[in-house]
Short mmCIF file of C-alpha atoms in Angstrom, two decimals:
data_model
loop_
_atom_site.label_atom_id
_atom_site.label_comp_id
_atom_site.label_asym_id
_atom_site.label_seq_id
_atom_site.Cartn_x
_atom_site.Cartn_y
_atom_site.Cartn_z
CA MET A 1 -79.68 -22.24 13.19
CA ALA A 2 -80.86 -19.13 13.86
CA THR A 3 -79.06 -16.96 17.00
CA ALA A 4 -80.89 -16.06 19.83
CA PRO A 5 -81.02 -11.93 19.97
CA ALA A 6 -78.45 -10.53 22.96
CA LYS A 7 -79.79 -9.45 25.78
CA PRO A 8 -80.01 -6.03 26.09
CA ILE A 9 -77.35 -4.72 28.82
CA PRO A 10 -79.09 -3.02 31.53
CA ALA A 11 -78.50 0.94 32.71
CA ALA A 12 -76.31 0.75 35.55
CA ALA A 13 -77.48 2.14 38.77
CA GLY A 14 -75.25 5.13 39.01
CA SER A 15 -76.77 6.32 35.20
CA CYS A 16 -77.87 9.58 34.77
CA GLY A 17 -80.73 8.66 31.91
CA GLY A 18 -81.57 8.63 28.67
CA ASP A 19 -81.24 6.26 26.30
CA ASP A 20 -77.52 5.44 26.11
CA PRO A 21 -76.79 3.23 29.37
CA ASP A 22 -73.45 4.25 31.18
CA LEU A 23 -71.63 1.46 30.90
CA ILE A 24 -68.26 1.84 32.60
CA SER A 25 -70.07 1.70 36.04
CA LEU A 26 -70.99 -2.03 35.20
CA LEU A 27 -67.23 -2.97 36.04
CA PRO A 28 -66.71 -3.96 38.90
CA ASP A 29 -65.16 -1.88 41.86
CA CYS A 30 -61.22 -3.55 41.08
CA ILE A 31 -61.30 -2.94 37.47
CA LEU A 32 -62.88 0.78 37.98
CA THR A 33 -60.35 1.75 40.91
CA THR A 34 -57.06 0.36 38.45
CA ILE A 35 -58.86 3.01 35.71
CA LEU A 36 -58.75 5.51 38.14
CA SER A 37 -54.97 4.90 39.09
CA LEU A 38 -53.69 5.61 35.70
CA LEU A 39 -55.70 9.40 35.66
CA PRO A 40 -53.65 12.47 36.38
CA LEU A 41 -54.93 12.75 39.76
CA PRO A 42 -57.33 15.67 39.27
CA ALA A 43 -59.19 13.94 37.05
CA ALA A 44 -59.91 11.38 39.11
CA ALA A 45 -60.33 13.14 42.33
CA ARG A 46 -62.99 14.66 39.67
CA THR A 47 -65.35 11.46 38.98
CA GLN A 48 -66.34 11.56 42.81
CA ILE A 49 -69.08 13.47 41.72
CA LEU A 50 -70.77 10.83 39.15
CA SER A 51 -72.66 9.30 41.90
CA ARG A 52 -72.69 8.22 45.36
CA ARG A 53 -70.44 4.89 43.99
CA TRP A 54 -68.04 6.97 42.46
CA ARG A 55 -67.37 8.90 45.95
CA ARG A 56 -66.16 6.16 47.19
CA LEU A 57 -63.93 4.63 44.50
CA TRP A 58 -61.17 7.52 44.63
CA PRO A 59 -60.53 7.53 48.48
CA SER A 60 -59.83 3.18 47.93
CA ALA A 61 -57.97 3.59 44.14
CA PRO A 62 -53.83 2.67 44.14
CA LEU A 63 -52.83 6.40 44.64
CA HIS A 64 -50.17 8.46 42.16
CA LEU A 65 -49.27 11.85 43.57
CA LEU A 66 -46.96 13.99 41.97
CA ASP A 67 -47.20 17.52 43.24
CA SER A 68 -46.37 18.42 39.98
CA HIS A 69 -49.96 17.44 38.29
CA LEU A 70 -51.68 19.32 41.22
CA PRO A 71 -53.26 23.03 39.74
CA VAL A 72 -52.23 25.17 42.73
CA PRO A 73 -49.35 27.87 43.54
CA THR A 74 -45.94 26.31 44.23
CA SER A 75 -46.78 27.62 47.74
CA SER A 76 -50.36 25.80 48.86
CA LEU A 77 -48.54 22.42 47.40
CA PRO A 78 -47.25 21.02 51.43
CA ALA A 79 -50.63 21.65 52.59
CA VAL A 80 -52.50 19.96 49.16
CA VAL A 81 -50.52 17.12 49.46
CA SER A 82 -51.18 16.19 53.29
CA ARG A 83 -54.51 16.68 53.01
CA ILE A 84 -54.73 14.35 50.22
CA LEU A 85 -52.68 11.61 52.04
CA ALA A 86 -54.87 12.55 55.33
CA SER A 87 -58.02 11.95 52.79
CA HIS A 88 -57.07 8.85 50.50
CA ARG A 89 -57.84 5.30 52.29
CA GLY A 90 -56.22 2.83 49.68
CA ASN A 91 -52.40 2.24 49.09
CA ALA A 92 -50.05 4.21 47.19
CA ALA A 93 -48.30 3.27 44.38
CA ARG A 94 -46.06 6.78 43.48
CA PHE A 95 -45.29 9.79 44.85
CA ASP A 96 -43.48 12.02 43.41
CA VAL A 97 -41.73 15.55 44.93
CA LEU A 98 -40.60 18.40 42.42
CA LEU A 99 -41.74 21.41 42.68
CA ALA A 100 -43.08 21.27 46.94
CA ARG A 101 -40.43 22.02 49.24
CA PRO A 102 -41.43 20.43 52.57
CA SER A 103 -40.42 21.38 56.26
CA ALA A 104 -39.18 19.04 58.79
CA ALA A 105 -42.57 17.81 59.99
CA ASP A 106 -44.53 17.58 56.72
CA LEU A 107 -41.88 15.70 54.73
CA ASP A 108 -41.80 12.76 57.98
CA SER A 109 -45.59 13.15 58.40
CA TRP A 110 -45.45 12.41 54.40
CA LEU A 111 -43.46 9.18 54.94
CA ARG A 112 -45.48 7.70 58.01
CA SER A 113 -48.37 8.00 56.03
CA LEU A 114 -46.84 6.29 52.71
CA ALA A 115 -45.45 3.80 55.22
CA ALA A 116 -48.73 2.66 55.84
CA LYS A 117 -50.08 2.92 52.77
CA HIS A 118 -47.37 0.26 51.17
CA LEU A 119 -45.92 2.50 48.69
CA GLN A 120 -44.31 1.05 45.80
CA GLU A 121 -42.38 3.95 43.94
CA LEU A 122 -40.74 6.86 45.91
CA VAL A 123 -39.38 10.04 43.77
CA LEU A 124 -37.99 13.02 46.23
CA ARG A 125 -36.35 15.95 43.89
CA PRO A 126 -36.85 18.96 45.45
CA PRO A 127 -35.91 22.01 43.53
CA SER A 128 -33.64 23.98 46.02
CA ASP A 129 -30.02 23.39 46.13
CA GLU A 130 -30.00 22.91 49.24
CA PRO A 131 -30.35 19.54 50.26
CA LEU A 132 -33.52 18.01 51.89
CA ARG A 133 -32.59 16.19 54.80
CA LEU A 134 -34.79 12.77 54.85
CA PRO A 135 -36.13 11.69 58.23
CA PRO A 136 -35.52 8.13 59.60
CA SER A 137 -38.71 7.96 58.72
CA LEU A 138 -38.01 6.99 55.57
CA LEU A 139 -37.46 3.53 56.62
CA SER A 140 -39.74 2.78 57.27
CA CYS A 141 -41.34 3.14 54.11
CA ARG A 142 -40.12 -0.74 53.41
CA SER A 143 -43.15 -2.00 50.58
CA LEU A 144 -40.80 0.54 48.32
CA ARG A 145 -39.58 -1.34 44.77
CA SER A 146 -38.39 2.16 43.05
CA ALA A 147 -36.97 5.07 44.80
CA GLU A 148 -35.01 7.98 43.36
CA LEU A 149 -33.20 10.56 45.71
CA THR A 150 -31.62 13.75 44.28
CA ASN A 151 -30.50 17.14 46.61
CA CYS A 152 -31.09 15.28 49.44
CA ARG A 153 -29.56 13.59 53.17
CA LEU A 154 -29.89 9.92 54.21
CA PRO A 155 -30.46 10.17 57.58
CA GLU A 156 -27.72 10.81 60.17
CA ASP A 157 -29.32 9.05 63.41
CA ALA A 158 -26.37 5.85 63.93
CA ALA A 159 -29.26 3.85 65.18
CA ALA A 160 -31.32 4.22 62.02
CA VAL A 161 -29.03 3.49 59.99
CA ALA A 162 -28.33 0.53 61.58
CA GLU A 163 -32.36 -0.62 60.73
CA VAL A 164 -32.13 -0.26 56.91
CA TYR A 165 -34.25 -2.91 55.21
CA PHE A 166 -36.00 -2.91 52.02
CA PRO A 167 -37.34 -6.23 51.05
CA HIS A 168 -38.51 -5.29 47.67
CA LEU A 169 -36.34 -2.38 46.79
CA ALA A 170 -35.10 -3.17 43.09
CA GLU A 171 -34.21 0.04 41.74
CA LEU A 172 -32.39 2.61 43.41
CA THR A 173 -30.95 6.35 42.63
CA LEU A 174 -29.12 8.71 44.35
CA ARG A 175 -27.73 11.94 42.89
CA LEU A 176 -26.11 14.73 44.25
CA SER A 177 -26.61 12.98 47.36
CA ARG A 178 -25.19 13.02 50.63
CA VAL A 179 -24.64 10.00 52.58
CA PRO A 180 -22.84 10.49 56.27
CA ALA A 181 -20.61 7.92 56.08
CA ALA A 182 -19.77 5.41 53.79
CA ALA A 183 -20.76 2.65 56.55
CA ALA A 184 -24.43 3.81 55.74
CA LEU A 185 -23.99 3.82 52.42
CA HIS A 186 -22.33 -0.56 52.79
CA GLY A 187 -25.50 -0.66 55.04
CA LEU A 188 -27.68 0.84 52.56
CA LEU A 189 -26.42 -1.97 50.20
CA ALA A 190 -26.28 -4.93 52.49
CA GLY A 191 -30.77 -3.80 53.70
CA CYS A 192 -31.67 -4.32 49.78
CA PRO A 193 -31.42 -8.14 49.13
CA GLU A 194 -33.60 -7.72 45.93
CA LEU A 195 -31.86 -4.51 44.74
CA ALA A 196 -31.24 -5.44 41.25
CA SER A 197 -29.96 -1.64 39.78
CA LEU A 198 -28.14 0.79 41.02
CA SER A 199 -27.16 4.36 40.74
CA LEU A 200 -24.62 6.41 42.25
CA ASP A 201 -25.30 10.30 40.60
CA ARG A 202 -22.43 12.56 42.41
CA VAL A 203 -22.64 10.85 45.94
CA PHE A 204 -21.01 12.85 48.50
CA GLY A 205 -19.71 11.17 51.65
CA CYS A 206 -18.33 7.57 50.76
CA ARG A 207 -14.83 7.21 49.17
CA THR A 208 -14.56 3.81 48.81
CA LEU A 209 -17.59 1.96 48.00
CA ARG A 210 -16.94 -1.93 48.09
CA VAL A 211 -19.63 -3.63 46.10
CA ARG A 212 -21.60 -7.45 47.35
CA SER A 213 -24.40 -8.03 46.60
CA ARG A 214 -26.29 -11.05 45.25
CA SER A 215 -28.70 -9.41 43.71
CA LEU A 216 -27.35 -6.33 41.64
CA ARG A 217 -27.50 -6.58 38.00
CA SER A 218 -26.66 -3.09 37.33
CA LEU A 219 -24.36 -0.88 38.32
CA THR A 220 -23.92 3.18 37.11
CA VAL A 221 -21.66 5.27 38.58
CA SER A 222 -20.66 8.97 37.99
CA VAL A 223 -18.47 11.50 39.62
CA SER A 224 -18.07 15.47 39.06
CA LEU A 225 -15.20 17.91 39.13
CA THR A 226 -16.80 20.99 39.25
CA ARG A 227 -19.87 19.50 41.28
CA ARG A 228 -17.16 18.67 44.20
CA ARG A 229 -15.67 21.75 43.88
CA LEU A 230 -19.00 23.31 45.20
CA LEU A 231 -19.08 21.41 48.25
CA GLU A 232 -16.35 22.29 50.14
CA GLY A 233 -14.65 19.12 52.09
CA ALA A 234 -17.43 16.63 50.88
CA GLU A 235 -15.92 13.59 49.37
CA GLU A 236 -16.53 11.68 46.49
CA LEU A 237 -16.30 8.11 44.81
CA GLU A 238 -12.96 8.12 44.72
CA GLN A 239 -12.21 3.88 44.53
CA LEU A 240 -15.42 1.10 42.94
CA ILE A 241 -14.15 -2.09 44.30
CA VAL A 242 -16.91 -4.77 43.02
CA GLU A 243 -15.89 -8.07 45.81
CA ASP A 244 -18.80 -10.14 44.95
CA ALA A 245 -21.46 -9.25 42.58
CA PRO A 246 -22.24 -12.71 40.55
CA ALA A 247 -25.54 -11.97 39.15
CA LEU A 248 -24.17 -8.66 38.48
CA GLU A 249 -24.59 -7.62 34.44
CA ARG A 250 -23.74 -4.18 33.64
CA LEU A 251 -21.11 -1.97 34.59
CA LEU A 252 -21.68 1.32 33.52
CA ALA A 253 -18.89 4.70 33.84
CA HIS A 254 -20.69 8.11 33.23
CA ASP A 255 -18.60 11.37 33.56
CA ILE A 256 -15.28 9.67 33.68
CA ASN A 257 -13.16 12.48 33.10
CA TRP A 258 -11.70 12.08 37.05
CA GLY A 259 -12.45 9.26 37.63
CA PRO A 260 -13.27 7.11 39.95
CA SER A 261 -10.60 4.32 40.07
CA ILE A 262 -12.85 0.51 39.48
CA ASN A 263 -11.14 -3.08 40.22
CA VAL A 264 -13.64 -5.36 39.41
CA MET A 265 -12.84 -8.90 41.46
CA HIS A 266 -15.92 -11.22 41.58
CA ALA A 267 -18.43 -10.65 38.62
CA PRO A 268 -18.66 -13.61 36.65
CA ARG A 269 -21.78 -12.66 34.59
CA LEU A 270 -21.26 -9.46 33.68
CA LYS A 271 -21.70 -8.46 29.90
CA MET A 272 -21.50 -5.20 29.70
CA LEU A 273 -18.96 -2.20 30.22
CA GLY A 274 -17.97 1.12 29.67
CA TYR A 275 -17.33 4.26 29.61
CA LEU A 276 -13.51 3.28 29.88
CA GLY A 277 -11.34 5.98 29.30
CA VAL A 278 -7.97 8.29 30.55
CA GLY A 279 -10.11 9.97 33.32
CA ILE A 280 -10.14 6.85 35.33
CA PRO A 281 -6.59 6.27 37.14
CA GLU A 282 -6.35 2.53 38.14
CA LEU A 283 -8.74 -0.32 36.27
CA GLN A 284 -8.62 -3.12 37.14
CA LEU A 285 -10.32 -6.70 35.93
CA GLY A 286 -9.29 -9.95 37.47
CA SER A 287 -5.71 -9.69 37.49
CA ALA A 288 -5.54 -7.09 34.39
CA LEU A 289 -4.34 -4.08 34.97
CA PHE A 290 -4.54 -0.67 33.27
CA ARG A 291 -3.89 2.90 34.63
CA SER A 292 -5.30 5.74 33.08
CA MET A 293 -5.94 3.86 29.83
CA ARG A 294 -2.49 1.99 29.59
CA ALA A 295 -1.91 -1.52 29.98
CA VAL A 296 -0.28 -2.76 33.37
CA ARG A 297 -0.97 -6.11 33.01
CA LEU A 298 -3.20 -8.17 30.14
CA SER A 299 -4.86 -11.49 31.60
CA ALA A 300 -8.19 -12.68 29.59
CA GLU A 301 -10.72 -13.82 32.77
CA PHE A 302 -13.76 -12.07 31.38
CA ARG A 303 -15.43 -14.12 28.96
CA CYS A 304 -18.71 -13.51 29.32
CA VAL A 305 -18.33 -9.49 28.07
CA ARG A 306 -19.86 -9.06 25.02
CA THR A 307 -20.37 -5.09 24.85
CA LEU A 308 -17.28 -2.72 26.25
CA ALA A 309 -17.83 1.37 25.38
CA LEU A 310 -14.05 3.48 25.50
CA GLU A 311 -14.02 6.73 25.59
CA MET A 312 -10.66 8.75 24.48
CA ALA A 313 -9.48 12.03 23.57
CA ASP A 314 -7.57 10.44 20.59
CA PRO A 315 -8.45 6.93 19.33
CA GLN A 316 -5.71 5.05 19.12
CA VAL A 317 -5.62 1.48 17.75
CA LYS A 318 -2.89 0.25 20.44
CA PRO A 319 -5.26 0.88 23.29
CA VAL A 320 -8.10 -0.08 22.03
CA ALA A 321 -6.31 -3.41 20.71
CA VAL A 322 -5.45 -4.07 23.44
CA PHE A 323 -8.24 -3.61 25.44
CA LEU A 324 -9.75 -6.14 22.99
CA ARG A 325 -7.37 -8.79 24.23
CA CYS A 326 -8.64 -8.67 27.27
CA PHE A 327 -12.12 -9.25 26.11
CA PRO A 328 -12.07 -12.87 23.81
CA CYS A 329 -15.40 -13.35 23.38
CA LEU A 330 -16.36 -8.94 22.71
CA GLU A 331 -19.29 -8.82 20.09
CA THR A 332 -19.90 -4.83 20.60
CA LEU A 333 -17.89 -2.20 20.72
CA TYR A 334 -17.99 1.46 21.57
CA VAL A 335 -15.30 3.69 20.62
CA THR A 336 -16.34 7.70 21.80
CA SER A 337 -14.55 10.96 21.00
CA HIS A 338 -13.74 12.53 24.07
CA MET A 339 -16.08 15.74 24.69
CA VAL A 340 -13.59 16.89 27.40
CA VAL A 341 -9.85 15.90 27.61
CA PRO A 342 -8.45 15.55 30.96
CA GLN A 343 -4.84 14.72 29.82
CA SER A 344 -3.09 14.07 26.50
CA MET A 345 -1.93 10.93 25.34
CA GLU A 346 1.19 9.57 24.33
CA ILE A 347 0.18 8.72 20.20
CA LEU A 348 0.90 4.80 19.96
CA ASN A 349 1.99 2.69 16.90
CA TYR A 350 0.34 -1.01 16.34
CA GLU A 351 1.33 -4.21 14.42
CA MET A 352 -0.07 -6.63 15.24
CA ASP A 353 1.83 -9.90 16.08
CA ASP A 354 -0.31 -12.01 17.84
CA PRO A 355 -4.19 -12.99 16.41
CA ILE A 356 -7.00 -11.15 18.72
CA GLU A 357 -9.29 -13.70 19.20
CA CYS A 358 -13.24 -11.54 19.42
CA LEU A 359 -11.60 -10.07 15.77
CA ASN A 360 -11.27 -13.31 14.64
CA TYR A 361 -14.09 -15.02 16.01
CA ARG A 362 -16.67 -12.62 17.93
CA LEU A 363 -16.97 -9.06 16.73
CA LYS A 364 -20.02 -8.62 15.04
CA THR A 365 -20.91 -4.36 15.72
CA VAL A 366 -18.43 -1.04 16.31
CA VAL A 367 -19.76 1.92 16.51
CA LEU A 368 -17.33 5.17 16.62
CA LYS A 369 -18.96 8.60 18.53
CA GLY A 370 -17.95 11.71 16.99
CA TYR A 371 -16.26 10.34 14.32
CA ARG A 372 -14.33 13.23 12.47
CA GLY A 373 -11.93 11.51 10.13
CA ARG A 374 -9.06 12.13 12.58
CA LYS A 375 -5.28 11.17 11.62
CA HIS A 376 -5.57 8.25 14.68
CA GLU A 377 -9.51 7.35 14.01
CA LEU A 378 -8.83 6.99 10.87
CA GLN A 379 -6.29 3.99 11.50
CA LEU A 380 -8.37 2.59 14.32
CA ALA A 381 -11.11 1.75 11.39
CA MET A 382 -8.73 0.69 8.54
CA PHE A 383 -7.94 -1.99 11.50
CA LEU A 384 -11.39 -3.03 12.71
CA VAL A 385 -12.35 -3.52 8.87
CA ARG A 386 -9.16 -5.59 8.05
CA SER A 387 -9.22 -7.33 11.09
CA ALA A 388 -12.77 -8.08 12.41
CA ARG A 389 -14.07 -11.54 10.51
CA VAL A 390 -17.14 -12.03 11.66
CA LEU A 391 -18.21 -7.57 11.16
CA ARG A 392 -21.70 -7.29 10.65
CA VAL A 393 -22.24 -3.40 10.92
CA MET A 394 -19.57 -0.16 11.68
CA LYS A 395 -21.86 2.91 12.46
CA PHE A 396 -19.69 5.94 11.91
CA LEU A 397 -21.38 8.91 13.92
CA CYS A 398 -20.21 12.12 12.48
CA GLU A 399 -20.03 15.38 14.18
CA ASN A 400 -19.35 16.94 10.34
CA ASP A 401 -21.99 17.55 7.61
CA CYS A 402 -21.04 14.32 6.02
CA ASN A 403 -21.01 16.15 2.70
CA PRO A 404 -21.01 13.64 -0.29
CA SER A 405 -17.01 14.79 -1.43
CA TRP A 406 -15.76 13.95 1.94
CA LEU A 407 -17.94 10.40 2.07
CA THR A 408 -15.99 9.21 -0.67
CA ASN A 409 -12.31 10.31 0.43
CA GLN A 410 -12.92 8.97 3.91
CA LYS A 411 -15.07 5.67 2.23
CA ARG A 412 -11.80 5.23 -0.91
CA ARG A 413 -9.43 5.74 2.47
CA LEU A 414 -10.27 3.08 4.36
CA LEU A 415 -9.71 0.92 2.15
CA LEU A 416 -13.29 -0.99 2.66
CA ASP A 417 -12.72 -3.18 -0.58
CA ASN A 418 -9.72 -4.93 1.99
CA ARG A 419 -12.23 -5.82 4.41
CA ALA A 420 -12.24 -8.87 6.23
CA SER A 421 -15.85 -9.47 6.58
CA LEU A 422 -17.28 -9.47 3.01
CA GLY A 423 -20.90 -9.29 4.07
CA ALA A 424 -20.12 -6.06 6.54
CA GLN A 425 -21.81 -2.77 6.09
CA PHE A 426 -20.42 0.40 6.82
CA VAL A 427 -23.05 3.86 8.04
CA PHE A 428 -22.61 6.91 8.29
CA GLN A 429 -24.77 8.92 9.75
CA LYS A 430 -24.95 12.81 11.35
CA ILE A 431 -25.46 13.45 15.19
CA THR A 432 -25.49 16.01 17.31
CA LYS A 433 -22.63 16.69 19.66
CA SER A 434 -24.27 15.63 23.21
CA TYR A 435 -22.59 15.43 26.19
CA ILE A 436 -25.04 12.35 27.67
CA ARG A 437 -23.05 9.44 26.94
CA PHE A 438 -26.76 7.21 28.38
CA LEU A 439 -29.19 7.76 30.74
CA LYS A 440 -27.98 7.26 33.76
CA GLN A 441 -31.29 6.51 36.23
CA ALA A 442 -31.52 3.43 37.61
CA SER A 443 -34.07 2.60 35.10
CA ASN A 444 -31.95 1.95 32.15
CA ILE A 445 -31.61 -1.78 33.06
CA SER A 446 -34.86 -1.55 30.53
CA LEU A 447 -32.88 -1.04 28.33
CA VAL A 448 -31.18 -3.62 25.93
CA ASP A 449 -27.94 -1.27 25.07
CA PRO A 450 -28.30 1.76 27.24
CA PHE A 451 -24.66 3.12 24.67
CA ASP A 452 -26.88 3.18 21.59
CA THR A 453 -28.63 6.70 21.95
#
């Protein structure tokens, strides 16, 4: 059967002539504006010179305005950003301030304009050491789905704080920022009914945080002793209480050398927990209680936890084994040697009398970060080798050069022939010493395993 010849594609109205038709101009406006929204802002704006049709496309395309992409001197950024916002007629997808230092009037005007453009993503990371005071107009950006506020001071107007409502906000990162009081932070969380991921990275003005959220799935906290000394009179987070978080799956603690204390009262879906270390003064998980990694009261209520990360100055068998008892369904264990030793820990011997459920039936992956083959690290590894009956892989992430003679000696001392799981693999890998434990942004919820860095 003969095939009819394909009809030639007519040249578009915006074609510049010649033999080659302007195929891209044949696309409908909705596709072209989407393409424009993915281009760097200067390139997208230059498309206006192509034709009359293209002249009206960019002003109506979703706006991605990042001040770091604008080819102008830093001192001119506020004026340029203001002109772009005034001339652009479409919605705003993303707005980043990384280089500009706007005046209070400019910032207020920008936020009002962005609220009218239904802004979805906001990143404020001003370059100055002086915190950027956020005007109450921030609260009018109710279309936000993601926000990162770094080195900012949240609105202090009590009436404005009472009106906090971000019905679509799913990710929120507060870093090196100030809140006027604990009540303001509690009000912010209460006003975000769809919040799924929250990162509090060195937030000042709130000493005790009580988390009540039906939507929250990931919570990351971090404190810094150095920063506390720099800001005299500033209150950092000292106590985190998870009162009611039925959807919480991840509780991540970064920079834990100096707290905070953590109390998890109700988080029935908690799957991932860490890092936990001696810098946490008090840790309460249901009825189980630890003080500086020492067990005061044990309980195995959190059968939902699948991944646990511990951080120790000198990893030892007993404290690790005690934690394993609290999580009978644990599948993955990370143990990291401290980069900083906040306090000494007494050397403890451990003989396993009662069986540990996760070692017999669940634990499949063990990662020992910063492994150097020291006495107590070796004892811990030997304990896990001979006790984890369903172990699939044990990784030794070593800070030394892993030379062949050292590796041979370690494998001999580990008594791998006596392993409880015959199918287990043992991997030694050289790593570079790093102070980064995991990504602290709220976007870490997109990572399958944030500890696997």
